[in-house]
Amino acid sequence: MFAEVVFALPFRKSFTYEIPSELKKFVKEGVRVVAPFGKRTLTGFVIQVTKTTNVKESIKPIREVLDDDPIFNKTNLKFYEWLSEYYLCSLGEALKLLVPHGTEVESKRKIAIDKNYIVQLLQREQKKNTLRYKILSELSTREQITFASLQKAVGKKNIYSQIRALVEEGAVSVIEEIEGAKVKPKKLKYVRLSKDVKEIYSSLPELDRKSPKQVKLLLILIEAKGKSLPVAELLHKTETSKAALDSLAKKGFVEIFEKEVDRRYKEHYEEQHQEFILTEQQKKVLEEITPKIQQSVFQTYLLHGVTGSGKTQVYIELAKIALEQNKSVLILVPEISLTPQITSRFYNNFGELVTVLHSRMSAGERFDSWRRIHKGKSRIVVGARSALFAPLNDPGIIVVDEEHDAGYKQQDMIPKYNARDSAVVFGSIHNCPVVLGSATPSVESRYNAEIGKYKLLTLPLRIDNATLPKITLVNINAERKKRRMDNIFSRTLLDKIEDRLNKKEGVIILQNRRGFSTQIFCEDCGEIEMCSNCSVPMVFHINKNTIQCHYCGLEKSVPAVCSNCGSINIKYFGTGTERVEDELQFYFPQANISRIDSDSITKKSYLSNLLLSFGKGEIDILVGTQMVSKGLDFSRVTLVGVISAETTLWLPDFRADERTFQLLIQVAGRAGRSKIAGEVIIQTQNEKHFALQKVLQNDYEGFYKREIEDRERMAYPPFTRLVLIETKDKSDMKAKGAAIDFRKALKKYEKHLKISEPTTALIYKLKGFYRYHILIKSSRKTDPSGKLLRKAILEAFSEFNRLSRYRDVKLFYDIDPQSIM
Ligand code: ADP
Ligand code: ZN
Ligand code: ZN
């Protein structure tokens, strides 16, 4: 028997292995196996098992099987095949999304060191600035090191010839060491009684004389009525040593054993469970979707519901219906740790059936969550982007909440998938309806509804007849002339805040920039303090008193003089959340102010606790980045202030207007969600801008109509499909050369595709790498599925690989990019 195996490597083919007879029972389609690959040992996925093979070369045997049960079936495989084809990665790279991090078995090449000998060699070296010297001194401190760590330590990739020389000298040897899974089921020691309680009682008097501690332990175990107790907890509670317990075990009173424990992520945030009578508009939506769940029919719905229209409750009702059909449920939300409210509502309704999946969980918690889903114990998954790859059995409904959110796009790793778009394909493969929900649908989804690809459902009214908040635009320039600006605040906004503080109502203030000042500028020479790794300005953080790069994380002390001319005339520009918080505290010294941004919510329970306090009225004002615009549902919020609408408006991106419109409507939607009306003050220098005018009129349809015309005129999505090709390298010349060569390889497709010339990326240097971009547009009319586009890229890539002398430069494809910076 033979197995076809794919690996999470950039090879677009499978490899044939022999199945040794002792593994015959265990190797099936859909399990992971450990197999030799070149000089290494890797974890791969079995996609097929066959009786014969045409492969002539020597076939190696599989070493080990990792899964008892398959983790994917034929239907799942179709989805991963689609992912790999559409996003141009290998099938193995796509399947890797399916498994929890840290569970693979892999060999690592290591250097085993004869330390004494290396020290001798080191002493013999005359020159101290050679690569050999650096390598020797690094090796002299240890017994073993991986190639990767050594490369990092000496700051050079090309260390192989040096190592080969050392191997010949007999100072080191290269070994292959297999590393097992880093994440494993967690096991704890438990103890239970192993004798009859009566019998134990009769021995107590004698025991009590010699070892009263042991009696104490027994009494607690008797109290537990036959239940086992975790050993560590028992010893801690009784302040006894392990020896006492061991002695009881030896005498046969108790039995100590190992038991697997379930690691569950718990959110601090909790709400009271509420039962609702559904509104007419909620009922109508459910009547439409319910039969599709019951009959397993694929259909994509765009649920356009204004903020506070009760979308979450619709999701909960849909989940109930899917469960009745014995199906499972997937609810995708933008980065979930930001929305403890929605998870809390699902826990309240479905208890243990719910599990969450997101990046703030520990690897162990994610692993246990994954296994509960795989075994069918957790049938409702509420999770961020990557939860789309949870091993759900028989999905009945898929919801993508806040479908417009850019966070659904994976930007950093391969494949660069969009979870919203992939969820639609997932639904079509599994015959299940997909609901995309939003108060501000993306232009693409709204267009898909217009042309009938999706079905549009609406919730036009807020719950409880709450009205949408009254929005006012405050022109900063005009106010400044009237002397009605106090630094970053207009008098209008300050007066409103004061009014709400007096009434004990909640206030949310948005400024979509973190830090204190976003630019440090020299008045004498005009120099802006830039990051040395990236072509972006450094941001001043007052709390840590440092300047930081928000792209690579570089942190430096605050410069006393200009780094270009030495002048002390340094000015700080641009307002971040820290400054807003600081100034608010100055104007309202009595108010309780908290900040939500990625700097402040580093601790696990910080956000939950903060939201609890805000809900109770212990916090008066929440200041934050776009994080405060997402999903928060607090009836006491009656005022939302936006310090500056410009933070997104002038981004050099064709979606800048859309992002601005969405952000402002979403944050406005946090106000006035109950009987007390809400109000929104937006400060801006671009009052007349159409996106802001549409926000002012609360006119989504008007915004969409104008935006879709622009998109058509400019040939942007949804009328074209975009691909961004990026080359990056530590050498500017090589990155540029690769981009030019790749562009040449694309030349023969110019008839069908619109291909830009290579340009420097908007962020030209990032984390020390120079970047060049080529933007390709493919018309939906002539290439509806994008097949031609993908073929062009793959063929250009293989030509580039054959001909270019820059073929070792890193090259990325981003299909349907969310940002072209
Ligand atoms: P959205 O997600 O559309 O912004 P939510 O789902 O947060 O809105 O709902 C707004 C508020 O209305 C929530 O506090 C929710 O508990 C409440 N709610 C939802 N449905 C009903 C209903 N049928 N009757 C009364 N209150 C409801
Ligand atoms: Zn200067
Ligand atoms: Zn940087």
Short mmCIF file of N, CA and C in Angstrom, two decimals, residues 23-136:
data_model
loop_
_atom_site.label_atom_id
_atom_site.label_comp_id
_atom_site.label_asym_id
_atom_site.label_seq_id
_atom_site.Cartn_x
_atom_site.Cartn_y
_atom_site.Cartn_z
N LEU A 23 1.76 -0.28 10.06
CA LEU A 23 0.98 0.97 10.10
C LEU A 23 -0.26 0.91 9.21
N LYS A 24 -0.44 -0.23 8.51
CA LYS A 24 -1.53 -0.34 7.54
C LYS A 24 -2.88 0.06 8.09
N LYS A 25 -3.11 -0.36 9.33
CA LYS A 25 -4.43 -0.09 9.94
C LYS A 25 -4.64 1.40 10.20
N PHE A 26 -3.55 2.13 10.35
CA PHE A 26 -3.66 3.51 10.84
C PHE A 26 -3.55 4.58 9.76
N VAL A 27 -2.89 4.24 8.65
CA VAL A 27 -2.75 5.26 7.60
C VAL A 27 -4.01 5.31 6.75
N LYS A 28 -4.72 6.42 6.86
CA LYS A 28 -5.95 6.60 6.09
C LYS A 28 -5.92 7.98 5.45
N GLU A 29 -6.80 8.20 4.50
CA GLU A 29 -6.92 9.54 3.95
C GLU A 29 -7.35 10.48 5.05
N GLY A 30 -6.63 11.59 5.19
CA GLY A 30 -7.04 12.58 6.18
C GLY A 30 -6.27 12.52 7.49
N VAL A 31 -5.29 11.63 7.61
CA VAL A 31 -4.47 11.66 8.84
C VAL A 31 -3.13 12.32 8.54
N ARG A 32 -2.49 12.75 9.60
CA ARG A 32 -1.13 13.29 9.46
C ARG A 32 -0.12 12.18 9.74
N VAL A 33 0.94 12.19 8.96
CA VAL A 33 1.99 11.20 9.17
C VAL A 33 3.34 11.89 9.29
N VAL A 34 4.28 11.18 9.90
CA VAL A 34 5.65 11.68 9.97
C VAL A 34 6.45 10.88 8.95
N ALA A 35 7.18 11.56 8.08
CA ALA A 35 7.89 10.86 7.01
C ALA A 35 9.20 11.56 6.69
N PRO A 36 10.18 10.78 6.18
CA PRO A 36 11.45 11.41 5.79
C PRO A 36 11.25 12.24 4.53
N PHE A 37 11.88 13.41 4.51
CA PHE A 37 11.77 14.28 3.34
C PHE A 37 13.15 14.87 3.10
N GLY A 38 13.81 14.40 2.05
CA GLY A 38 15.19 14.79 1.83
C GLY A 38 16.00 14.36 3.05
N LYS A 39 16.75 15.30 3.59
CA LYS A 39 17.54 14.94 4.77
C LYS A 39 16.74 15.11 6.05
N ARG A 40 15.52 15.64 5.90
CA ARG A 40 14.76 15.96 7.09
C ARG A 40 13.65 14.95 7.37
N THR A 41 12.98 15.16 8.50
CA THR A 41 11.79 14.40 8.82
C THR A 41 10.69 15.42 9.07
N LEU A 42 9.54 15.22 8.42
CA LEU A 42 8.49 16.23 8.50
C LEU A 42 7.12 15.61 8.72
N THR A 43 6.19 16.47 9.18
CA THR A 43 4.80 16.05 9.27
C THR A 43 4.11 16.40 7.96
N GLY A 44 3.36 15.45 7.41
CA GLY A 44 2.63 15.71 6.16
C GLY A 44 1.21 15.20 6.27
N PHE A 45 0.42 15.47 5.23
CA PHE A 45 -0.99 15.09 5.22
C PHE A 45 -1.23 14.01 4.17
N VAL A 46 -1.89 12.93 4.55
CA VAL A 46 -2.21 11.88 3.58
C VAL A 46 -3.46 12.29 2.81
N ILE A 47 -3.32 12.48 1.49
CA ILE A 47 -4.49 12.88 0.72
C ILE A 47 -5.06 11.72 -0.09
N GLN A 48 -4.31 10.61 -0.16
CA GLN A 48 -4.82 9.45 -0.89
C GLN A 48 -4.06 8.20 -0.48
N VAL A 49 -4.77 7.07 -0.47
CA VAL A 49 -4.11 5.79 -0.21
C VAL A 49 -4.36 4.90 -1.43
N THR A 50 -3.31 4.30 -1.98
CA THR A 50 -3.48 3.47 -3.19
C THR A 50 -2.81 2.10 -3.01
N LYS A 51 -3.25 1.15 -3.85
CA LYS A 51 -2.66 -0.20 -3.78
C LYS A 51 -1.39 -0.28 -4.61
N THR A 52 -1.36 0.49 -5.70
CA THR A 52 -0.19 0.41 -6.59
C THR A 52 0.34 1.82 -6.82
N THR A 53 1.53 1.85 -7.43
CA THR A 53 2.08 3.16 -7.77
C THR A 53 2.90 3.06 -9.03
N ASN A 54 3.00 4.17 -9.77
CA ASN A 54 3.81 4.19 -10.98
C ASN A 54 5.20 4.73 -10.70
N VAL A 55 5.39 5.19 -9.47
CA VAL A 55 6.67 5.81 -9.13
C VAL A 55 7.79 4.77 -9.23
N LYS A 56 8.86 5.13 -9.96
CA LYS A 56 9.95 4.17 -10.20
C LYS A 56 11.08 4.33 -9.16
N GLU A 57 11.32 5.56 -8.75
CA GLU A 57 12.43 5.79 -7.82
C GLU A 57 12.18 5.04 -6.51
N SER A 58 13.21 4.95 -5.71
CA SER A 58 13.05 4.21 -4.45
C SER A 58 12.07 4.96 -3.56
N ILE A 59 11.14 4.21 -3.01
CA ILE A 59 10.07 4.82 -2.22
C ILE A 59 10.37 4.60 -0.75
N LYS A 60 10.31 5.68 0.01
CA LYS A 60 10.62 5.58 1.44
C LYS A 60 9.36 5.25 2.24
N PRO A 61 9.54 4.62 3.39
CA PRO A 61 8.36 4.29 4.20
C PRO A 61 7.96 5.43 5.15
N ILE A 62 6.68 5.45 5.48
CA ILE A 62 6.17 6.36 6.49
C ILE A 62 6.68 5.92 7.85
N ARG A 63 7.01 6.87 8.72
CA ARG A 63 7.58 6.50 10.02
C ARG A 63 6.54 6.38 11.12
N GLU A 64 5.56 7.28 11.08
CA GLU A 64 4.67 7.37 12.24
C GLU A 64 3.34 7.97 11.80
N VAL A 65 2.27 7.66 12.53
CA VAL A 65 0.97 8.26 12.23
C VAL A 65 0.57 9.12 13.43
N LEU A 66 0.15 10.36 13.18
CA LEU A 66 -0.11 11.27 14.31
C LEU A 66 -1.57 11.29 14.76
N ASP A 67 -2.50 10.99 13.86
CA ASP A 67 -3.91 11.10 14.25
C ASP A 67 -4.59 9.74 14.30
N ASP A 68 -5.42 9.54 15.33
CA ASP A 68 -6.20 8.30 15.41
C ASP A 68 -7.31 8.31 14.38
N ASP A 69 -7.98 9.48 14.28
CA ASP A 69 -9.06 9.62 13.30
C ASP A 69 -8.66 10.67 12.29
N PRO A 70 -9.16 10.52 11.06
CA PRO A 70 -8.84 11.53 10.04
C PRO A 70 -9.25 12.91 10.52
N ILE A 71 -8.46 13.92 10.16
CA ILE A 71 -8.83 15.29 10.52
C ILE A 71 -9.46 16.02 9.34
N PHE A 72 -9.47 15.39 8.17
CA PHE A 72 -10.27 15.95 7.06
C PHE A 72 -10.81 14.80 6.21
N ASN A 73 -11.96 15.07 5.56
CA ASN A 73 -12.52 14.07 4.64
C ASN A 73 -12.52 14.64 3.23
N LYS A 74 -13.14 13.91 2.30
CA LYS A 74 -13.12 14.34 0.89
C LYS A 74 -13.71 15.73 0.70
N THR A 75 -14.82 16.00 1.42
CA THR A 75 -15.47 17.30 1.28
C THR A 75 -14.55 18.41 1.79
N ASN A 76 -13.96 18.22 2.98
CA ASN A 76 -13.03 19.22 3.52
C ASN A 76 -11.89 19.45 2.54
N LEU A 77 -11.40 18.33 1.98
CA LEU A 77 -10.25 18.42 1.10
C LEU A 77 -10.54 19.34 -0.09
N LYS A 78 -11.78 19.28 -0.57
CA LYS A 78 -12.18 20.14 -1.69
C LYS A 78 -11.97 21.61 -1.33
N PHE A 79 -12.34 21.95 -0.09
CA PHE A 79 -12.18 23.34 0.36
C PHE A 79 -10.71 23.75 0.38
N TYR A 80 -9.86 22.86 0.89
CA TYR A 80 -8.43 23.21 0.97
C TYR A 80 -7.79 23.23 -0.42
N GLU A 81 -8.32 22.41 -1.32
CA GLU A 81 -7.83 22.47 -2.71
C GLU A 81 -8.20 23.81 -3.33
N TRP A 82 -9.42 24.25 -3.03
CA TRP A 82 -9.82 25.56 -3.55
C TRP A 82 -8.91 26.66 -3.00
N LEU A 83 -8.68 26.64 -1.69
CA LEU A 83 -7.80 27.64 -1.06
C LEU A 83 -6.44 27.70 -1.76
N SER A 84 -5.88 26.52 -1.99
CA SER A 84 -4.52 26.50 -2.54
C SER A 84 -4.55 26.98 -3.98
N GLU A 85 -5.61 26.66 -4.71
CA GLU A 85 -5.67 27.10 -6.09
C GLU A 85 -5.90 28.61 -6.16
N TYR A 86 -6.83 29.10 -5.34
CA TYR A 86 -7.21 30.51 -5.45
C TYR A 86 -6.13 31.44 -4.89
N TYR A 87 -5.56 31.07 -3.77
CA TYR A 87 -4.56 31.94 -3.15
C TYR A 87 -3.12 31.57 -3.54
N LEU A 88 -3.00 30.67 -4.49
CA LEU A 88 -1.70 30.31 -5.04
C LEU A 88 -0.69 29.82 -4.01
N CYS A 89 -1.13 28.87 -3.18
CA CYS A 89 -0.17 28.23 -2.28
C CYS A 89 -0.24 26.73 -2.55
N SER A 90 0.62 25.96 -1.88
CA SER A 90 0.53 24.51 -2.08
C SER A 90 -0.60 23.95 -1.23
N LEU A 91 -1.07 22.76 -1.58
CA LEU A 91 -2.14 22.13 -0.80
C LEU A 91 -1.69 21.91 0.64
N GLY A 92 -0.43 21.55 0.82
CA GLY A 92 0.10 21.35 2.17
C GLY A 92 0.08 22.63 2.99
N GLU A 93 0.42 23.74 2.35
CA GLU A 93 0.39 25.03 3.07
C GLU A 93 -1.05 25.38 3.46
N ALA A 94 -2.00 25.02 2.60
CA ALA A 94 -3.41 25.28 2.92
C ALA A 94 -3.87 24.37 4.06
N LEU A 95 -3.52 23.08 3.98
CA LEU A 95 -3.95 22.13 5.02
C LEU A 95 -3.35 22.46 6.38
N LYS A 96 -2.22 23.12 6.37
CA LYS A 96 -1.58 23.48 7.64
C LYS A 96 -2.49 24.40 8.47
N LEU A 97 -3.37 25.13 7.79
CA LEU A 97 -4.30 26.00 8.51
C LEU A 97 -5.24 25.21 9.41
N LEU A 98 -5.43 23.95 9.04
CA LEU A 98 -6.39 23.10 9.73
C LEU A 98 -5.90 22.63 11.10
N VAL A 99 -4.60 22.53 11.27
CA VAL A 99 -4.12 21.92 12.52
C VAL A 99 -3.66 22.98 13.52
N PRO A 100 -3.87 22.69 14.81
CA PRO A 100 -3.43 23.66 15.82
C PRO A 100 -1.91 23.79 15.83
N HIS A 101 -1.46 25.00 16.14
CA HIS A 101 -0.01 25.25 16.19
C HIS A 101 0.67 24.35 17.21
N GLY A 102 1.87 23.97 16.88
CA GLY A 102 2.68 23.26 17.87
C GLY A 102 2.40 21.78 17.98
N THR A 103 1.66 21.20 17.02
CA THR A 103 1.38 19.77 17.14
C THR A 103 2.17 18.95 16.12
N GLU A 104 2.97 19.62 15.29
CA GLU A 104 3.68 18.84 14.29
C GLU A 104 4.98 18.26 14.85
N VAL A 105 5.38 17.15 14.22
CA VAL A 105 6.64 16.51 14.58
C VAL A 105 7.62 16.80 13.45
N GLU A 106 8.79 17.30 13.80
CA GLU A 106 9.73 17.69 12.75
C GLU A 106 11.15 17.43 13.20
N SER A 107 12.00 17.18 12.21
CA SER A 107 13.40 17.08 12.60
C SER A 107 14.04 18.45 12.43
N LYS A 108 14.94 18.74 13.33
CA LYS A 108 15.70 19.99 13.23
C LYS A 108 17.16 19.60 13.06
N ARG A 109 17.83 20.27 12.12
CA ARG A 109 19.26 20.00 12.00
C ARG A 109 20.00 20.78 13.07
N LYS A 110 20.82 20.06 13.82
CA LYS A 110 21.53 20.72 14.91
C LYS A 110 23.02 20.46 14.79
N ILE A 111 23.78 21.32 15.43
CA ILE A 111 25.22 21.15 15.46
C ILE A 111 25.59 20.68 16.87
N ALA A 112 26.14 19.48 16.96
CA ALA A 112 26.59 18.98 18.25
C ALA A 112 28.06 19.37 18.42
N ILE A 113 28.40 19.89 19.59
CA ILE A 113 29.68 20.58 19.75
C ILE A 113 30.62 19.85 20.72
N ASP A 114 31.86 19.68 20.29
CA ASP A 114 32.89 19.21 21.21
C ASP A 114 33.50 20.48 21.84
N LYS A 115 32.99 20.80 23.02
CA LYS A 115 33.24 22.12 23.59
C LYS A 115 34.74 22.39 23.85
N ASN A 116 35.40 21.41 24.45
CA ASN A 116 36.80 21.63 24.78
C ASN A 116 37.63 21.92 23.55
N TYR A 117 37.34 21.12 22.51
CA TYR A 117 38.09 21.28 21.27
C TYR A 117 37.83 22.66 20.65
N ILE A 118 36.57 23.08 20.68
CA ILE A 118 36.22 24.39 20.12
C ILE A 118 36.95 25.50 20.87
N VAL A 119 37.01 25.39 22.19
CA VAL A 119 37.70 26.41 22.99
C VAL A 119 39.18 26.49 22.56
N GLN A 120 39.79 25.31 22.36
CA GLN A 120 41.18 25.30 21.88
C GLN A 120 41.32 26.01 20.54
N LEU A 121 40.40 25.67 19.62
CA LEU A 121 40.45 26.31 18.29
C LEU A 121 40.29 27.82 18.40
N LEU A 122 39.40 28.21 19.30
CA LEU A 122 39.13 29.63 19.48
C LEU A 122 40.39 30.38 19.94
N GLN A 123 41.10 29.74 20.87
CA GLN A 123 42.31 30.38 21.40
C GLN A 123 43.39 30.54 20.32
N ARG A 124 43.34 29.63 19.35
CA ARG A 124 44.35 29.70 18.28
C ARG A 124 44.07 30.80 17.26
N GLU A 125 42.85 31.28 17.23
CA GLU A 125 42.50 32.29 16.21
C GLU A 125 43.21 33.62 16.49
N GLN A 126 43.83 34.18 15.45
CA GLN A 126 44.53 35.44 15.61
C GLN A 126 43.57 36.61 15.40
N LYS A 127 42.91 36.58 14.24
CA LYS A 127 42.02 37.69 13.89
C LYS A 127 40.68 37.52 14.58
N LYS A 128 40.21 38.63 15.17
CA LYS A 128 39.00 38.51 15.97
C LYS A 128 37.73 38.98 15.24
N ASN A 129 37.90 39.49 14.01
CA ASN A 129 36.68 39.96 13.36
C ASN A 129 36.25 39.08 12.19
N THR A 130 36.76 37.84 12.17
CA THR A 130 36.37 36.95 11.08
C THR A 130 35.08 36.21 11.44
N LEU A 131 34.43 35.66 10.40
CA LEU A 131 33.22 34.87 10.63
C LEU A 131 33.56 33.62 11.46
N ARG A 132 34.72 33.02 11.14
CA ARG A 132 35.13 31.83 11.87
C ARG A 132 35.24 32.14 13.36
N TYR A 133 35.83 33.27 13.68
CA TYR A 133 35.99 33.63 15.10
C TYR A 133 34.62 33.77 15.77
N LYS A 134 33.72 34.46 15.08
CA LYS A 134 32.38 34.67 15.64
C LYS A 134 31.68 33.33 15.90
N ILE A 135 31.80 32.44 14.90
CA ILE A 135 31.15 31.14 15.03
C ILE A 135 31.76 30.35 16.19
N LEU A 136 33.09 30.33 16.25
CA LEU A 136 33.75 29.58 17.31
C LEU A 136 33.36 30.11 18.69
#
